[in-house]
Amino acid sequence: MASLLAQLPPCDLVLVEGYKREAIPKLEVHRAATSKPWLHPDDPHILAVASDAEPEQKIPRIDLDAIYLITDFIQTHALSVPTA
């Protein structure tokens, strides 16, 4: 991922999808209808979940349909990370 990010022009925020094994801050998106297991119990880099179901373990949850809360969460956490 670092080599891909190095190719980008300067920017304020990069959102990525599919890098489950990277040690980066994450927001897990989980839909109950998929019946897939939660990722947050095994990933300490997941800061919160956006879901239509209650997570199995204690972790901040944002309703999947509350787009404004999801964007607020991303902005708050992006602004708290120091930049190079």
Tab-separated table of C-alpha atoms in Angstrom:
chain	number	residue	atom	x	y	z
A	1	MET	CA	0.000	0.000	0.000
A	2	ALA	CA	2.845	2.417	0.760
A	3	SER	CA	4.065	2.279	-2.837
A	4	LEU	CA	0.565	3.065	-4.115
A	5	LEU	CA	0.173	5.991	-1.726
A	6	ALA	CA	3.546	7.362	-2.830
A	7	GLN	CA	2.187	7.651	-6.374
A	8	LEU	CA	-0.662	9.949	-5.338
A	9	PRO	CA	-0.403	13.707	-5.555
A	10	PRO	CA	-0.524	15.524	-2.202
A	11	CYS	CA	-3.966	15.164	-0.629
A	12	ASP	CA	-5.691	15.542	2.725
A	13	LEU	CA	-7.313	12.113	3.010
A	14	VAL	CA	-7.141	8.731	1.298
A	15	LEU	CA	-9.877	6.150	1.865
A	16	VAL	CA	-8.937	2.586	0.987
A	17	GLU	CA	-10.917	-0.623	0.827
A	18	GLY	CA	-9.635	-4.164	0.906
A	19	TYR	CA	-6.494	-3.782	3.023
A	20	LYS	CA	-7.658	-5.921	5.935
A	21	ARG	CA	-4.166	-6.972	6.980
A	22	GLU	CA	-2.626	-3.475	6.990
A	23	ALA	CA	-1.902	-1.895	10.362
A	24	ILE	CA	-3.949	1.234	9.654
A	25	PRO	CA	-6.948	2.764	11.449
A	26	LYS	CA	-10.129	1.128	10.166
A	27	LEU	CA	-13.898	1.408	10.220
A	28	GLU	CA	-15.492	-2.018	9.775
A	29	VAL	CA	-18.612	-2.031	7.596
A	30	HIS	CA	-20.814	-4.989	8.489
A	31	ARG	CA	-24.253	-6.016	7.225
A	32	ALA	CA	-26.140	-8.595	9.274
A	33	ALA	CA	-27.772	-10.073	6.151
A	34	THR	CA	-24.417	-11.326	4.877
A	35	SER	CA	-23.962	-13.609	7.912
A	36	LYS	CA	-20.208	-13.006	7.653
A	37	PRO	CA	-18.184	-12.956	10.881
A	38	TRP	CA	-17.199	-9.688	12.512
A	39	LEU	CA	-13.607	-8.607	11.857
A	40	HIS	CA	-13.088	-6.326	14.866
A	41	PRO	CA	-12.510	-9.046	17.493
A	42	ASP	CA	-9.304	-10.061	15.689
A	43	ASP	CA	-8.125	-6.650	14.465
A	44	PRO	CA	-6.964	-4.070	17.023
A	45	HIS	CA	-6.815	-1.418	14.270
A	46	ILE	CA	-10.608	-1.345	13.866
A	47	LEU	CA	-11.741	1.758	15.745
A	48	ALA	CA	-15.496	1.346	15.237
A	49	VAL	CA	-18.098	-0.475	13.178
A	50	ALA	CA	-20.760	0.839	10.823
A	51	SER	CA	-23.502	-1.747	10.925
A	52	ASP	CA	-27.203	-2.516	10.962
A	53	ALA	CA	-26.582	-4.934	13.868
A	54	GLU	CA	-25.092	-4.703	17.336
A	55	PRO	CA	-21.498	-5.964	17.425
A	56	GLU	CA	-20.710	-9.009	19.524
A	57	GLN	CA	-18.046	-7.185	21.522
A	58	LYS	CA	-17.939	-3.711	23.010
A	59	ILE	CA	-16.815	-1.326	20.259
A	60	PRO	CA	-18.266	1.982	19.067
A	61	ARG	CA	-21.090	1.397	16.572
A	62	ILE	CA	-22.496	3.775	13.989
A	63	ASP	CA	-25.773	2.979	12.281
A	64	LEU	CA	-25.075	1.965	8.706
A	65	ASP	CA	-27.660	4.447	7.413
A	66	ALA	CA	-26.303	7.412	9.418
A	67	ILE	CA	-24.020	8.699	6.681
A	68	TYR	CA	-23.414	12.022	8.428
A	69	LEU	CA	-22.200	10.204	11.555
A	70	ILE	CA	-19.892	8.015	9.486
A	71	THR	CA	-18.391	11.067	7.773
A	72	ASP	CA	-18.037	12.839	11.132
A	73	PHE	CA	-16.214	9.798	12.522
A	74	ILE	CA	-13.846	9.673	9.542
A	75	GLN	CA	-13.122	13.394	9.722
A	76	THR	CA	-12.523	13.307	13.476
A	77	HIS	CA	-10.118	10.389	13.258
A	78	ALA	CA	-8.378	11.622	10.113
A	79	LEU	CA	-7.702	14.981	11.736
A	80	SER	CA	-6.262	13.306	14.837
A	81	VAL	CA	-3.556	11.441	12.881
A	82	PRO	CA	-0.305	13.374	12.388
A	83	THR	CA	0.818	13.856	8.797
A	84	ALA	CA	4.305	13.608	7.351
